[in-house]
mmCIF file of N, CA and C in Angstrom:
data_model
loop_
_atom_site.group_PDB
_atom_site.id
_atom_site.type_symbol
_atom_site.label_atom_id
_atom_site.label_comp_id
_atom_site.label_asym_id
_atom_site.label_seq_id
_atom_site.Cartn_x
_atom_site.Cartn_y
_atom_site.Cartn_z
ATOM 1 N N MET Q 1 0.733 -0.936 0.048
ATOM 2 C CA MET Q 1 -0.022 -0.182 -0.316
ATOM 3 C C MET Q 1 1.049 0.902 0.470
ATOM 4 N N SER Q 2 0.372 1.944 -1.014
ATOM 5 C CA SER Q 2 1.241 3.581 -0.960
ATOM 6 C C SER Q 2 1.072 4.136 0.153
ATOM 7 N N VAL Q 3 1.979 5.194 0.791
ATOM 8 C CA VAL Q 3 1.539 6.493 1.465
ATOM 9 C C VAL Q 3 0.973 7.646 0.421
ATOM 10 N N PRO Q 4 -0.006 7.863 1.423
ATOM 11 C CA PRO Q 4 -0.909 9.408 0.699
ATOM 12 C C PRO Q 4 -0.023 10.101 0.754
ATOM 13 N N ASN Q 5 0.312 10.955 -0.355
ATOM 14 C CA ASN Q 5 0.825 12.542 -0.618
ATOM 15 C C ASN Q 5 -0.043 12.992 -0.006
ATOM 16 N N PRO Q 6 0.863 14.014 1.429
ATOM 17 C CA PRO Q 6 0.016 15.086 2.180
ATOM 18 C C PRO Q 6 -0.369 16.456 1.002
ATOM 19 N N ALA Q 7 -0.059 16.476 -0.312
ATOM 20 C CA ALA Q 7 -0.319 17.306 -0.774
ATOM 21 C C ALA Q 7 -1.485 17.564 -1.247
ATOM 22 N N VAL Q 8 -1.928 16.229 -1.957
ATOM 23 C CA VAL Q 8 -2.972 15.643 -2.253
ATOM 24 C C VAL Q 8 -4.165 15.743 -1.736
ATOM 25 N N PRO Q 9 -5.414 17.009 -1.663
ATOM 26 C CA PRO Q 9 -6.355 16.793 -0.453
ATOM 27 C C PRO Q 9 -7.162 14.931 -0.300
ATOM 28 N N PRO Q 10 -7.421 14.907 0.635
ATOM 29 C CA PRO Q 10 -7.955 13.733 1.241
ATOM 30 C C PRO Q 10 -9.410 13.653 0.581
ATOM 31 N N ALA Q 11 -9.840 14.881 0.004
ATOM 32 C CA ALA Q 11 -11.142 14.764 -0.596
ATOM 33 C C ALA Q 11 -11.345 14.578 -2.349
ATOM 34 N N TRP Q 12 -10.147 14.736 -2.729
ATOM 35 C CA TRP Q 12 -9.505 14.177 -3.765
ATOM 36 C C TRP Q 12 -9.627 13.083 -3.896
ATOM 37 N N ARG Q 13 -8.603 11.924 -3.181
ATOM 38 C CA ARG Q 13 -8.886 11.208 -3.568
ATOM 39 C C ARG Q 13 -9.470 10.059 -3.533
ATOM 40 N N TYR Q 14 -10.555 10.673 -1.716
ATOM 41 C CA TYR Q 14 -11.547 9.627 -1.854
ATOM 42 C C TYR Q 14 -12.705 9.641 -2.935
ATOM 43 N N ALA Q 15 -12.495 11.279 -3.641
ATOM 44 C CA ALA Q 15 -13.641 11.006 -5.246
ATOM 45 C C ALA Q 15 -13.185 9.982 -5.974
ATOM 46 N N GLY Q 16 -11.580 10.457 -5.960
ATOM 47 C CA GLY Q 16 -11.477 9.643 -7.153
ATOM 48 C C GLY Q 16 -11.416 7.676 -6.998
ATOM 49 N N ASP Q 17 -11.692 7.727 -5.235
ATOM 50 C CA ASP Q 17 -11.525 6.319 -5.413
ATOM 51 C C ASP Q 17 -12.857 5.525 -5.669
ATOM 52 N N GLN Q 18 -14.114 6.603 -5.308
ATOM 53 C CA GLN Q 18 -15.807 5.734 -5.338
ATOM 54 C C GLN Q 18 -15.930 6.230 -6.645
ATOM 55 N N LEU Q 19 -15.031 7.422 -7.516
ATOM 56 C CA LEU Q 19 -14.958 7.139 -9.345
ATOM 57 C C LEU Q 19 -14.549 5.330 -9.734
ATOM 58 N N LYS Q 20 -13.452 5.228 -9.368
ATOM 59 C CA LYS Q 20 -13.542 3.927 -9.598
ATOM 60 C C LYS Q 20 -13.719 2.667 -9.350
ATOM 61 N N ARG Q 21 -14.216 2.739 -7.889
ATOM 62 C CA ARG Q 21 -14.832 1.583 -7.954
ATOM 63 C C ARG Q 21 -16.087 1.667 -8.039
ATOM 64 N N TRP Q 22 -17.109 3.297 -8.701
ATOM 65 C CA TRP Q 22 -17.881 2.162 -9.646
ATOM 66 C C TRP Q 22 -18.214 1.939 -11.130
ATOM 67 N N ARG Q 23 -16.813 2.935 -11.361
ATOM 68 C CA ARG Q 23 -16.310 2.101 -13.335
ATOM 69 C C ARG Q 23 -16.380 1.016 -13.181
ATOM 70 N N LEU Q 24 -15.514 0.645 -11.745
ATOM 71 C CA LEU Q 24 -15.672 -1.442 -12.225
ATOM 72 C C LEU Q 24 -17.040 -1.980 -12.240
ATOM 73 N N LYS Q 25 -17.485 -1.563 -10.721
ATOM 74 C CA LYS Q 25 -18.462 -1.850 -10.493
ATOM 75 C C LYS Q 25 -19.541 -2.162 -12.322
ATOM 76 N N ALA Q 26 -19.538 -0.804 -13.014
ATOM 77 C CA ALA Q 26 -20.363 -1.112 -13.721
ATOM 78 C C ALA Q 26 -19.945 -2.019 -14.974
ATOM 79 N N GLY Q 27 -18.196 -2.170 -15.210
ATOM 80 C CA GLY Q 27 -17.452 -2.610 -16.011
ATOM 81 C C GLY Q 27 -17.103 -1.732 -17.170
ATOM 82 N N VAL Q 28 -17.429 -0.617 -16.654
ATOM 83 C CA VAL Q 28 -17.131 0.667 -17.878
ATOM 84 C C VAL Q 28 -15.756 0.881 -17.751
ATOM 85 N N THR Q 29 -14.425 1.007 -18.980
ATOM 86 C CA THR Q 29 -13.410 1.274 -18.840
ATOM 87 C C THR Q 29 -12.748 2.839 -18.865
ATOM 88 N N ARG Q 30 -11.768 2.941 -18.720
ATOM 89 C CA ARG Q 30 -11.603 4.351 -18.135
ATOM 90 C C ARG Q 30 -11.979 5.284 -20.199
ATOM 91 N N GLU Q 31 -11.185 3.924 -21.076
ATOM 92 C CA GLU Q 31 -11.110 4.866 -22.668
ATOM 93 C C GLU Q 31 -13.097 5.573 -22.335
ATOM 94 N N GLU Q 32 -13.942 4.732 -22.136
ATOM 95 C CA GLU Q 32 -15.582 4.211 -22.057
ATOM 96 C C GLU Q 32 -16.282 6.168 -21.090
ATOM 97 N N LEU Q 33 -15.159 5.528 -20.180
ATOM 98 C CA LEU Q 33 -15.401 6.899 -19.320
ATOM 99 C C LEU Q 33 -15.586 8.176 -20.267
ATOM 100 N N GLY Q 34 -13.771 8.247 -20.638
ATOM 101 C CA GLY Q 34 -13.385 9.390 -21.222
ATOM 102 C C GLY Q 34 -14.442 9.879 -22.337
ATOM 103 N N LEU Q 35 -14.669 9.180 -23.091
ATOM 104 C CA LEU Q 35 -15.976 9.748 -24.274
ATOM 105 C C LEU Q 35 -16.567 10.277 -23.430
ATOM 106 N N ALA Q 36 -17.565 9.182 -22.903
ATOM 107 C CA ALA Q 36 -18.557 10.109 -21.818
ATOM 108 C C ALA Q 36 -18.812 11.284 -21.475
ATOM 109 N N ALA Q 37 -17.209 11.469 -20.589
ATOM 110 C CA ALA Q 37 -17.192 13.027 -20.062
ATOM 111 C C ALA Q 37 -16.180 13.842 -20.588
ATOM 112 N N ARG Q 38 -15.148 13.332 -22.093
ATOM 113 C CA ARG Q 38 -14.647 14.105 -22.618
ATOM 114 C C ARG Q 38 -13.330 14.773 -22.095
ATOM 115 N N TYR Q 39 -12.925 13.129 -22.187
ATOM 116 C CA TYR Q 39 -11.272 13.176 -21.021
ATOM 117 C C TYR Q 39 -10.492 12.428 -21.474
ATOM 118 N N SER Q 40 -9.217 12.467 -21.464
ATOM 119 C CA SER Q 40 -8.042 11.185 -22.338
ATOM 120 C C SER Q 40 -8.819 10.382 -20.893
ATOM 121 N N PRO Q 41 -7.810 8.564 -21.307
ATOM 122 C CA PRO Q 41 -7.850 7.769 -20.337
ATOM 123 C C PRO Q 41 -6.700 8.035 -19.530
ATOM 124 N N ASP Q 42 -6.358 8.315 -19.298
ATOM 125 C CA ASP Q 42 -4.962 9.123 -18.571
ATOM 126 C C ASP Q 42 -5.153 10.223 -17.895
ATOM 127 N N THR Q 43 -5.976 11.269 -17.463
ATOM 128 C CA THR Q 43 -6.461 12.653 -16.981
ATOM 129 C C THR Q 43 -7.796 11.394 -16.405
ATOM 130 N N ILE Q 44 -8.406 10.644 -16.269
ATOM 131 C CA ILE Q 44 -9.443 10.161 -15.769
ATOM 132 C C ILE Q 44 -9.003 9.158 -14.506
ATOM 133 N N LYS Q 45 -7.315 8.362 -15.088
ATOM 134 C CA LYS Q 45 -6.580 8.056 -13.931
ATOM 135 C C LYS Q 45 -6.454 8.717 -13.565
ATOM 136 N N ALA Q 46 -5.628 9.684 -13.474
ATOM 137 C CA ALA Q 46 -5.169 10.583 -12.311
ATOM 138 C C ALA Q 46 -6.419 11.178 -11.329
ATOM 139 N N MET Q 47 -7.400 11.898 -12.418
ATOM 140 C CA MET Q 47 -8.881 12.318 -11.016
ATOM 141 C C MET Q 47 -8.952 10.185 -10.117
ATOM 142 N N GLU Q 48 -9.499 9.499 -10.871
ATOM 143 C CA GLU Q 48 -9.192 8.369 -9.915
ATOM 144 C C GLU Q 48 -8.214 8.192 -8.457
ATOM 145 N N GLN Q 49 -6.552 8.574 -8.499
ATOM 146 C CA GLN Q 49 -5.590 8.194 -8.628
ATOM 147 C C GLN Q 49 -5.897 9.328 -6.904
ATOM 148 N N GLY Q 50 -6.719 10.418 -7.122
ATOM 149 C CA GLY Q 50 -6.381 11.925 -6.895
ATOM 150 C C GLY Q 50 -4.625 12.680 -6.798
ATOM 151 N N VAL Q 51 -4.598 12.050 -8.007
ATOM 152 C CA VAL Q 51 -3.321 13.210 -8.724
ATOM 153 C C VAL Q 51 -3.951 14.106 -8.852
ATOM 154 N N ARG Q 52 -4.875 14.454 -9.652
ATOM 155 C CA ARG Q 52 -6.128 15.029 -9.634
ATOM 156 C C ARG Q 52 -7.444 15.778 -9.135
ATOM 157 N N MET Q 53 -8.329 16.841 -9.405
ATOM 158 C CA MET Q 53 -9.050 16.605 -8.583
ATOM 159 C C MET Q 53 -10.214 16.807 -9.280
ATOM 160 N N PRO Q 54 -10.812 15.558 -9.555
ATOM 161 C CA PRO Q 54 -12.117 15.423 -10.169
ATOM 162 C C PRO Q 54 -13.301 16.706 -9.803
ATOM 163 N N THR Q 55 -13.452 16.268 -11.288
ATOM 164 C CA THR Q 55 -14.480 17.882 -12.093
ATOM 165 C C THR Q 55 -15.522 17.489 -11.433
ATOM 166 N N PRO Q 56 -16.529 18.440 -12.144
ATOM 167 C CA PRO Q 56 -17.954 18.336 -11.556
ATOM 168 C C PRO Q 56 -18.230 18.191 -13.086
ATOM 169 N N GLN Q 57 -17.654 17.815 -14.609
ATOM 170 C CA GLN Q 57 -17.968 17.463 -15.456
ATOM 171 C C GLN Q 57 -17.556 15.780 -15.425
ATOM 172 N N LEU Q 58 -16.527 15.512 -15.008
ATOM 173 C CA LEU Q 58 -16.709 14.234 -14.612
ATOM 174 C C LEU Q 58 -17.629 13.627 -14.138
ATOM 175 N N LEU Q 59 -17.865 13.769 -12.959
ATOM 176 C CA LEU Q 59 -18.438 13.617 -11.630
ATOM 177 C C LEU Q 59 -20.473 13.506 -12.320
ATOM 178 N N ASP Q 60 -20.805 14.627 -13.459
ATOM 179 C CA ASP Q 60 -21.527 14.007 -13.277
ATOM 180 C C ASP Q 60 -22.310 13.266 -14.682
ATOM 181 N N ALA Q 61 -20.863 12.754 -15.744
ATOM 182 C CA ALA Q 61 -20.826 12.083 -15.962
ATOM 183 C C ALA Q 61 -21.098 10.638 -15.671
ATOM 184 N N ALA Q 62 -20.227 10.697 -14.717
ATOM 185 C CA ALA Q 62 -19.941 9.404 -14.255
ATOM 186 C C ALA Q 62 -20.924 9.134 -13.742
ATOM 187 N N ASP Q 63 -21.871 9.447 -13.070
ATOM 188 C CA ASP Q 63 -23.131 9.555 -12.558
ATOM 189 C C ASP Q 63 -24.661 9.101 -13.241
ATOM 190 N N ALA Q 64 -24.315 9.544 -14.655
ATOM 191 C CA ALA Q 64 -25.372 9.523 -15.449
ATOM 192 C C ALA Q 64 -24.861 7.977 -16.011
ATOM 193 N N LEU Q 65 -23.981 7.934 -16.210
ATOM 194 C CA LEU Q 65 -23.158 6.451 -16.638
ATOM 195 C C LEU Q 65 -23.149 4.836 -16.266
ATOM 196 N N PHE Q 66 -23.076 5.736 -14.837
ATOM 197 C CA PHE Q 66 -22.755 4.364 -13.534
ATOM 198 C C PHE Q 66 -24.405 4.401 -12.872
ATOM 199 N N ARG Q 67 -24.871 5.231 -13.885
ATOM 200 C CA ARG Q 67 -26.496 5.019 -12.704
ATOM 201 C C ARG Q 67 -26.358 5.152 -10.943
ATOM 202 N N ALA Q 68 -25.462 6.439 -10.827
ATOM 203 C CA ALA Q 68 -25.704 6.319 -9.152
ATOM 204 C C ALA Q 68 -26.154 6.690 -8.288
ATOM 205 N N GLU Q 69 -27.587 7.616 -9.404
ATOM 206 C CA GLU Q 69 -28.455 8.419 -8.767
ATOM 207 C C GLU Q 69 -28.033 9.396 -8.024
ATOM 208 N N GLY Q 70 -27.086 10.363 -8.368
ATOM 209 C CA GLY Q 70 -27.099 11.650 -7.217
ATOM 210 C C GLY Q 70 -25.158 11.372 -6.933
ATOM 211 N N LEU Q 71 -25.205 9.831 -6.279
ATOM 212 C CA LEU Q 71 -24.291 9.477 -5.234
ATOM 213 C C LEU Q 71 -22.501 10.047 -5.751
ATOM 214 N N LEU Q 72 -22.697 10.278 -6.817
ATOM 215 C CA LEU Q 72 -20.955 10.853 -7.321
ATOM 216 C C LEU Q 72 -21.397 12.086 -7.760
ATOM 217 N N SER Q 73 -21.921 12.808 -8.167
ATOM 218 C CA SER Q 73 -22.623 14.053 -8.325
ATOM 219 C C SER Q 73 -22.455 14.902 -7.385
ATOM 220 N N ALA Q 74 -22.953 14.430 -5.952
ATOM 221 C CA ALA Q 74 -23.089 14.590 -4.560
ATOM 222 C C ALA Q 74 -21.244 15.309 -4.617
ATOM 223 N N ALA Q 75 -20.732 14.919 -4.833
ATOM 224 C CA ALA Q 75 -19.143 14.736 -4.065
ATOM 225 C C ALA Q 75 -18.686 16.326 -5.035
ATOM 226 N N LYS Q 76 -19.688 16.808 -5.591
ATOM 227 C CA LYS Q 76 -19.394 18.243 -6.155
ATOM 228 C C LYS Q 76 -19.072 19.472 -5.055
ATOM 229 N N GLU Q 77 -20.339 19.368 -4.258
ATOM 230 C CA GLU Q 77 -20.158 20.009 -3.232
ATOM 231 C C GLU Q 77 -18.348 20.383 -2.406
ATOM 232 N N TYR Q 78 -17.775 18.610 -2.018
ATOM 233 C CA TYR Q 78 -16.780 18.817 -1.037
ATOM 234 C C TYR Q 78 -15.528 18.865 -1.898
ATOM 235 N N LEU Q 79 -15.785 19.045 -2.794
ATOM 236 C CA LEU Q 79 -13.607 18.834 -3.433
ATOM 237 C C LEU Q 79 -13.905 20.756 -4.028
ATOM 238 N N SER Q 80 -13.024 21.157 -4.364
ATOM 239 C CA SER Q 80 -12.117 22.608 -4.180
ATOM 240 C C SER Q 80 -10.631 22.564 -4.388
ATOM 241 N N ARG Q 81 -10.502 23.433 -5.000
ATOM 242 C CA ARG Q 81 -9.403 23.391 -4.652
ATOM 243 C C ARG Q 81 -8.431 25.136 -3.556
ATOM 244 N N ASP Q 82 -6.953 24.512 -3.033
ATOM 245 C CA ASP Q 82 -7.201 25.464 -2.350
ATOM 246 C C ASP Q 82 -6.392 26.657 -3.245
ATOM 247 N N LYS Q 83 -6.803 27.793 -2.373
ATOM 248 C CA LYS Q 83 -5.910 29.133 -3.203
ATOM 249 C C LYS Q 83 -4.790 28.475 -3.349
ATOM 250 N N PHE Q 84 -4.017 28.272 -1.721
ATOM 251 C CA PHE Q 84 -2.309 27.890 -2.190
ATOM 252 C C PHE Q 84 -2.379 26.576 -2.096
ATOM 253 N N PRO Q 85 -0.862 25.939 -3.017
ATOM 254 C CA PRO Q 85 -0.791 24.373 -2.079
ATOM 255 C C PRO Q 85 -0.472 23.990 -0.976
ATOM 256 N N VAL Q 86 -0.506 23.164 -0.490
ATOM 257 C CA VAL Q 86 -0.574 22.583 1.128
ATOM 258 C C VAL Q 86 1.307 22.933 1.099
ATOM 259 N N ARG Q 87 2.341 22.881 0.907
ATOM 260 C CA ARG Q 87 3.625 23.228 0.485
ATOM 261 C C ARG Q 87 3.676 24.602 1.405
ATOM 262 N N ALA Q 88 3.449 26.050 0.704
ATOM 263 C CA ALA Q 88 2.935 26.784 0.980
ATOM 264 C C ALA Q 88 2.273 27.381 2.843
ATOM 265 N N HIS Q 89 1.785 26.497 3.214
ATOM 266 C CA HIS Q 89 0.737 26.205 4.475
ATOM 267 C C HIS Q 89 1.621 27.496 5.486
ATOM 268 N N GLY Q 90 3.051 26.784 5.832
ATOM 269 C CA GLY Q 90 3.682 26.749 7.011
ATOM 270 C C GLY Q 90 4.110 28.234 7.049
ATOM 271 N N PHE Q 91 4.693 28.853 4.928
ATOM 272 C CA PHE Q 91 5.046 30.178 5.027
ATOM 273 C C PHE Q 91 3.986 31.290 4.868
ATOM 274 N N ILE Q 92 2.984 31.043 5.194
ATOM 275 C CA ILE Q 92 1.356 31.704 4.846
ATOM 276 C C ILE Q 92 1.374 31.188 6.581
ATOM 277 N N GLU Q 93 1.562 31.105 7.315
ATOM 278 C CA GLU Q 93 1.034 31.215 8.518
ATOM 279 C C GLU Q 93 2.088 31.664 9.338
ATOM 280 N N LEU Q 94 3.242 31.669 8.919
ATOM 281 C CA LEU Q 94 4.721 33.224 9.104
ATOM 282 C C LEU Q 94 4.183 34.049 9.247
ATOM 283 N N GLU Q 95 3.968 34.345 7.719
ATOM 284 C CA GLU Q 95 3.680 35.857 7.490
ATOM 285 C C GLU Q 95 2.208 36.461 8.172
ATOM 286 N N ARG Q 96 1.978 35.422 8.500
ATOM 287 C CA ARG Q 96 0.533 36.456 8.913
ATOM 288 C C ARG Q 96 1.131 36.580 11.369
ATOM 289 N N GLY Q 97 1.481 35.340 11.131
ATOM 290 C CA GLY Q 97 1.917 35.843 12.318
ATOM 291 C C GLY Q 97 2.829 37.351 12.847
ATOM 292 N N ARG Q 98 4.052 37.519 11.580
ATOM 293 C CA ARG Q 98 4.119 38.937 11.979
ATOM 294 C C ARG Q 98 3.502 40.112 10.812
ATOM 295 N N ALA Q 99 2.660 39.673 10.076
ATOM 296 C CA ALA Q 99 1.877 40.653 9.785
ATOM 297 C C ALA Q 99 1.097 41.234 11.408
ATOM 298 N N ALA Q 100 0.362 40.127 11.804
ATOM 299 C CA ALA Q 100 0.045 40.653 13.135
ATOM 300 C C ALA Q 100 1.115 41.078 14.458
ATOM 301 N N CYS Q 101 1.773 40.722 14.496
ATOM 302 C CA CYS Q 101 3.414 41.619 15.205
ATOM 303 C C CYS Q 101 3.165 43.444 14.435
ATOM 304 N N GLY Q 102 3.180 43.669 13.638
ATOM 305 C CA GLY Q 102 3.061 44.932 13.475
ATOM 306 C C GLY Q 102 4.685 45.091 13.318
ATOM 307 N N HIS Q 103 5.478 44.183 13.469
ATOM 308 C CA HIS Q 103 7.347 44.580 13.105
ATOM 309 C C HIS Q 103 7.336 43.838 11.995
ATOM 310 N N THR Q 104 8.215 44.160 11.022
ATOM 311 C CA THR Q 104 9.016 43.226 10.524
ATOM 312 C C THR Q 104 10.205 42.096 10.228
ATOM 313 N N ARG Q 105 10.734 42.729 11.977
ATOM 314 C CA ARG Q 105 11.689 42.290 12.701
ATOM 315 C C ARG Q 105 11.059 40.768 13.728
ATOM 316 N N CYS Q 106 9.950 40.905 13.754
ATOM 317 C CA CYS Q 106 9.311 39.144 14.316
ATOM 318 C C CYS Q 106 9.510 37.699 13.669
ATOM 319 N N PRO Q 107 9.585 37.290 15.202
ATOM 320 C CA PRO Q 107 9.644 35.834 14.298
ATOM 321 C C PRO Q 107 9.487 35.418 13.612
#
């Protein structure tokens, strides 16, 4: 089992995992899902792996194709892109602390 990448939001991984499970249960290939959603199979794979955020377009196409009755489309509410990447969060917090201090020489 691989170690999850901390830079990838858990919601992306979960939604992607659910997409893959529904796709396999329906007996649909990545190519077929890609045609329905207008994405390449490689893009579908990246979304299933949580490397890319599953898009509303993909979630809706998969929901219709797999007859998920809204269960996959519902994930759209929980998926979003961070304004800043996870690797920048420590720096942002440091800068917030400096701004609150009011001095440029604060730690």
